[in-house]
Amino acid sequence: NAGVIQTPRHKVTGKGQEATLWCEPISGHSAVFWYRQTIVQGLEFLTYFRNQAPIDDSGMPKERFSAQMPNQSHSTLKIQSTQPQDSAVYLCASSFSWGETLYFGSGTRLTVL
Amino acid sequence: GDSVTQTEGLVTLTEGLPVMLNCTYQSTYSPFLFWYVQHLNEAPKLLLKSFTDNKRPEHQGFHATLHKSSSSFHLQKSSAQLSDSALYYCALSANTGANTGKLTFGHGTILRVHP
């Protein structure tokens, strides 16, 4: 079991460019989460899928952030027109079901210049 | 909505002394409580999870007791080790119907253990 796989590990974009982050959850896990980690805010919830269906996107900045889960083996987080304040580590996690352990990927460090 | 409060941003201890990291929560529903630990340059990983039958979870010398009356789930260890230095997150997951499964994290507490 390779765990949750996130690519790329690091991404640098210029202000206004688009960034797409990829996540491959653990096989058999029905829940997939995206979190953003910064020193100031800690771990902020962004969005959550269960059985590929979007359940809660209350943490997503509405205008520029979007997330998809086209199949059970991957999810993407897309940030349009990136801004310096989007710089953070974006963590994907999956769990077998509600109340179960969340397994995190190593994250994608996004730097917006 | 659900929230988790960790009052200490940084706790510095001498090796061998007891550890206590505070965690309180607010939730309309009876949640599961978790402690996650993140070592430098690593992903967060589960340290402890509350049980539904009031048993006290323990792992790697750490334990935590869920007190519903005070809405707390403090993390404790009798003797700190240098390797315990890390960032610790308290989190809750509540059965809220449509939003079941969402994990809400506190801001985290950095534990630094020195010789």
CSV table of C-alpha atoms in Angstrom, one decimal:
chain,number,residue,atom,x,y,z
A,1,ASN,CA,0.0,0.0,0.0
A,2,ALA,CA,1.7,3.2,-1.2
A,3,GLY,CA,-0.5,5.5,0.9
A,4,VAL,CA,-2.0,8.7,-0.4
A,5,ILE,CA,0.0,10.0,-3.3
A,6,GLN,CA,0.1,13.7,-4.1
A,7,THR,CA,1.8,15.3,-7.1
A,8,PRO,CA,3.7,17.5,-7.6
A,9,ARG,CA,5.6,17.8,-4.4
A,10,HIS,CA,6.4,21.4,-5.1
A,11,LYS,CA,4.9,23.9,-7.5
A,12,VAL,CA,5.9,27.4,-8.2
A,13,THR,CA,3.5,29.7,-10.2
A,14,GLY,CA,3.5,33.3,-11.1
A,15,LYS,CA,0.7,35.5,-9.8
A,16,GLY,CA,-2.4,35.0,-12.0
A,17,GLN,CA,-1.4,31.6,-13.3
A,18,GLU,CA,-3.3,28.4,-12.8
A,19,ALA,CA,-2.3,25.5,-10.6
A,20,THR,CA,-3.6,22.0,-10.6
A,21,LEU,CA,-2.8,19.6,-7.8
A,22,TRP,CA,-3.4,15.9,-8.0
A,23,CYS,CA,-4.2,13.3,-5.4
A,24,GLU,CA,-4.5,9.5,-5.5
A,25,PRO,CA,-6.3,8.2,-2.4
A,26,ILE,CA,-5.7,4.8,-0.8
A,27,SER,CA,-7.5,2.1,-2.8
A,28,GLY,CA,-10.8,1.2,-1.1
A,29,HIS,CA,-11.2,4.5,0.8
A,30,SER,CA,-14.5,6.1,0.3
A,31,ALA,CA,-13.8,9.6,1.7
A,32,VAL,CA,-11.3,12.1,0.2
A,33,PHE,CA,-10.4,15.4,1.8
A,34,TRP,CA,-8.4,18.4,0.8
A,35,TYR,CA,-6.8,20.7,3.5
A,36,ARG,CA,-4.6,23.7,3.3
A,37,GLN,CA,-1.8,24.1,5.8
A,38,THR,CA,-0.1,27.4,6.8
A,39,ILE,CA,1.8,28.5,9.8
A,40,VAL,CA,-0.8,31.1,10.6
A,41,GLN,CA,-4.0,29.2,10.1
A,42,GLY,CA,-2.9,25.6,10.7
A,43,LEU,CA,-4.9,22.9,8.9
A,44,GLU,CA,-7.9,24.5,7.1
A,45,PHE,CA,-10.6,22.3,5.7
A,46,LEU,CA,-11.3,22.9,2.0
A,47,THR,CA,-13.5,20.2,0.6
A,48,TYR,CA,-14.6,16.6,1.0
A,49,PHE,CA,-15.8,13.8,-1.3
A,50,ARG,CA,-17.6,10.7,-0.3
A,51,ASN,CA,-17.9,7.9,-2.9
A,52,GLN,CA,-16.7,10.5,-5.4
A,53,ALA,CA,-19.7,12.8,-4.7
A,54,PRO,CA,-18.9,16.3,-3.3
A,55,ILE,CA,-20.3,16.5,0.2
A,56,ASP,CA,-19.0,19.7,1.7
A,57,ASP,CA,-17.0,22.5,0.0
A,58,SER,CA,-17.6,25.1,2.7
A,59,GLY,CA,-13.9,25.8,3.1
A,60,MET,CA,-13.2,26.6,-0.6
A,61,PRO,CA,-12.7,30.2,-1.7
A,62,LYS,CA,-15.6,30.2,-4.2
A,63,GLU,CA,-14.3,32.2,-7.0
A,64,ARG,CA,-10.9,30.6,-7.9
A,65,PHE,CA,-10.8,27.2,-6.2
A,66,SER,CA,-12.5,24.1,-7.6
A,67,ALA,CA,-12.1,20.4,-6.8
A,68,GLN,CA,-13.1,17.3,-8.8
A,69,MET,CA,-13.2,13.6,-8.3
A,70,PRO,CA,-13.8,12.1,-11.7
A,71,ASN,CA,-13.2,8.5,-10.5
A,72,GLN,CA,-12.4,6.7,-7.3
A,73,SER,CA,-8.6,6.7,-7.9
A,74,HIS,CA,-7.9,10.4,-8.2
A,75,SER,CA,-9.0,13.9,-7.2
A,76,THR,CA,-7.8,17.3,-8.4
A,77,LEU,CA,-7.7,20.7,-6.8
A,78,LYS,CA,-7.5,23.6,-9.3
A,79,ILE,CA,-6.7,27.1,-8.4
A,80,GLN,CA,-7.3,29.7,-11.0
A,81,SER,CA,-5.5,33.1,-11.1
A,82,THR,CA,-3.2,32.2,-8.2
A,83,GLN,CA,-2.4,34.9,-5.7
A,84,PRO,CA,0.5,35.1,-3.2
A,85,GLN,CA,-1.9,34.4,-0.3
A,86,ASP,CA,-2.6,31.0,-1.9
A,87,SER,CA,1.0,29.9,-1.0
A,88,ALA,CA,0.6,27.0,1.4
A,89,VAL,CA,1.0,23.2,1.6
A,90,TYR,CA,-2.1,21.5,0.2
A,91,LEU,CA,-2.8,18.2,1.8
A,92,CYS,CA,-5.0,15.4,0.5
A,93,ALA,CA,-6.2,12.7,2.8
A,94,SER,CA,-8.4,9.7,2.6
A,95,SER,CA,-10.3,7.5,5.0
A,96,PHE,CA,-12.2,4.2,4.8
A,97,SER,CA,-15.4,5.7,6.2
A,98,TRP,CA,-16.8,8.2,8.7
A,99,GLY,CA,-15.0,8.3,12.1
A,100,GLU,CA,-12.1,6.3,10.7
A,101,THR,CA,-8.4,7.4,10.6
A,102,LEU,CA,-7.5,10.0,8.1
A,103,TYR,CA,-4.4,9.1,6.1
A,104,PHE,CA,-2.6,12.1,4.7
A,105,GLY,CA,-0.4,12.5,1.6
A,106,SER,CA,2.9,14.3,1.8
A,107,GLY,CA,1.3,17.4,0.4
A,108,THR,CA,2.0,19.8,-2.4
A,109,ARG,CA,3.9,23.0,-1.5
A,110,LEU,CA,2.5,25.7,-3.7
A,111,THR,CA,4.5,28.9,-3.9
A,112,VAL,CA,3.0,31.9,-5.8
A,113,LEU,CA,5.5,34.5,-6.7
B,1,GLY,CA,-20.6,24.8,13.7
B,2,ASP,CA,-18.0,22.5,15.1
B,3,SER,CA,-14.8,23.9,16.5
B,4,VAL,CA,-11.6,22.8,18.3
B,5,THR,CA,-9.5,25.0,20.6
B,6,GLN,CA,-5.9,24.3,21.5
B,7,THR,CA,-4.9,27.1,23.9
B,8,GLU,CA,-1.1,26.6,23.6
B,9,GLY,CA,0.8,27.5,20.5
B,10,LEU,CA,4.1,26.3,21.8
B,11,VAL,CA,5.0,24.1,24.7
B,12,THR,CA,8.7,23.7,25.7
B,13,LEU,CA,9.7,20.9,28.1
B,14,THR,CA,12.7,19.3,29.5
B,15,GLU,CA,13.2,15.6,28.7
B,16,GLY,CA,11.6,13.4,31.3
B,17,LEU,CA,9.0,15.9,32.5
B,18,PRO,CA,5.3,15.2,32.0
B,19,VAL,CA,3.4,16.4,28.9
B,20,MET,CA,-0.1,17.8,28.8
B,21,LEU,CA,-1.5,19.5,25.7
B,22,ASN,CA,-4.9,21.0,26.0
B,23,CYS,CA,-7.9,20.4,23.7
B,24,THR,CA,-11.5,21.5,24.1
B,25,TYR,CA,-14.2,21.3,21.6
B,26,GLN,CA,-17.7,22.5,20.6
B,27,SER,CA,-20.0,20.3,18.7
B,28,THR,CA,-23.8,19.9,18.5
B,29,TYR,CA,-23.4,16.1,18.0
B,30,SER,CA,-21.4,13.5,19.9
B,31,PRO,CA,-18.1,13.5,18.0
B,32,PHE,CA,-15.1,11.3,17.7
B,33,LEU,CA,-12.0,13.1,19.0
B,34,PHE,CA,-8.5,12.6,17.5
B,35,TRP,CA,-4.9,13.6,18.1
B,36,TYR,CA,-2.7,13.8,15.0
B,37,VAL,CA,1.1,14.3,15.2
B,38,GLN,CA,3.2,15.9,12.5
B,39,HIS,CA,7.0,15.6,12.6
B,40,LEU,CA,9.1,18.0,10.6
B,41,ASN,CA,8.8,17.5,6.9
B,42,GLU,CA,6.3,14.7,7.3
B,43,ALA,CA,2.6,14.3,6.8
B,44,PRO,CA,0.2,14.4,9.8
B,45,LYS,CA,-0.6,10.9,11.1
B,46,LEU,CA,-3.0,9.6,13.7
B,47,LEU,CA,-1.7,9.4,17.3
B,48,LEU,CA,-4.9,8.6,19.2
B,49,LYS,CA,-8.7,8.3,18.7
B,50,SER,CA,-11.4,8.4,21.3
B,51,PHE,CA,-13.5,5.4,21.9
B,52,THR,CA,-17.3,5.3,22.1
B,53,ASP,CA,-17.2,3.2,25.2
B,54,ASN,CA,-15.2,5.6,27.3
B,55,LYS,CA,-12.0,3.5,27.2
B,56,ARG,CA,-8.9,5.6,27.3
B,57,PRO,CA,-6.8,5.3,24.1
B,58,GLU,CA,-3.1,5.0,24.5
B,59,HIS,CA,-0.2,4.9,21.9
B,60,GLN,CA,3.5,5.4,22.2
B,61,GLY,CA,3.1,6.4,25.9
B,62,PHE,CA,0.5,9.1,25.1
B,63,HIS,CA,-3.0,8.9,26.4
B,64,ALA,CA,-6.1,11.1,26.3
B,65,THR,CA,-9.5,10.9,28.1
B,66,LEU,CA,-12.6,12.2,26.5
B,67,HIS,CA,-14.6,14.2,29.1
B,68,LYS,CA,-18.0,15.0,27.6
B,69,SER,CA,-19.0,17.1,30.7
B,70,SER,CA,-16.1,19.6,30.0
B,71,SER,CA,-15.8,18.9,26.2
B,72,SER,CA,-12.2,18.2,26.6
B,73,PHE,CA,-9.7,15.6,25.2
B,74,HIS,CA,-6.3,16.6,26.6
B,75,LEU,CA,-3.2,14.7,25.5
B,76,GLN,CA,-0.9,13.5,28.2
B,77,LYS,CA,2.3,11.6,28.6
B,78,SER,CA,4.2,10.8,31.9
B,79,SER,CA,7.7,11.4,30.6
B,80,ALA,CA,8.6,13.5,27.5
B,81,GLN,CA,11.2,12.2,25.1
B,82,LEU,CA,13.3,14.2,22.6
B,83,SER,CA,11.6,12.3,19.8
B,84,ASP,CA,8.2,13.7,20.9
B,85,SER,CA,9.1,17.1,19.5
B,86,ALA,CA,6.5,17.7,16.8
B,87,LEU,CA,3.3,19.6,15.9
B,88,TYR,CA,0.2,18.1,17.6
B,89,TYR,CA,-3.3,18.7,16.3
B,90,CYS,CA,-6.5,17.9,18.1
B,91,ALA,CA,-9.4,17.2,15.8
B,92,LEU,CA,-13.1,16.2,15.8
B,93,SER,CA,-15.3,14.3,13.5
B,94,ALA,CA,-19.0,14.6,14.1
B,95,ASN,CA,-22.0,12.8,12.6
B,96,THR,CA,-23.9,15.8,11.3
B,97,GLY,CA,-26.0,14.1,8.7
B,98,ALA,CA,-25.0,15.5,5.3
B,99,ASN,CA,-21.5,16.5,6.5
B,100,THR,CA,-20.7,13.3,8.3
B,101,GLY,CA,-17.0,12.6,8.3
B,102,LYS,CA,-15.6,16.1,8.0
B,103,LEU,CA,-12.6,16.4,10.3
B,104,THR,CA,-12.2,19.8,12.0
B,105,PHE,CA,-8.7,20.6,13.4
B,106,GLY,CA,-7.5,22.9,16.1
B,107,HIS,CA,-4.7,25.4,15.3
B,108,GLY,CA,-2.1,22.9,16.6
B,109,THR,CA,0.5,23.0,19.4
B,110,ILE,CA,4.2,22.7,18.8
B,111,LEU,CA,5.9,20.6,21.4
B,112,ARG,CA,9.6,21.1,21.9
B,113,VAL,CA,11.5,18.7,24.2
B,114,HIS,CA,15.1,19.7,25.1
B,115,PRO,CA,17.7,17.7,27.0
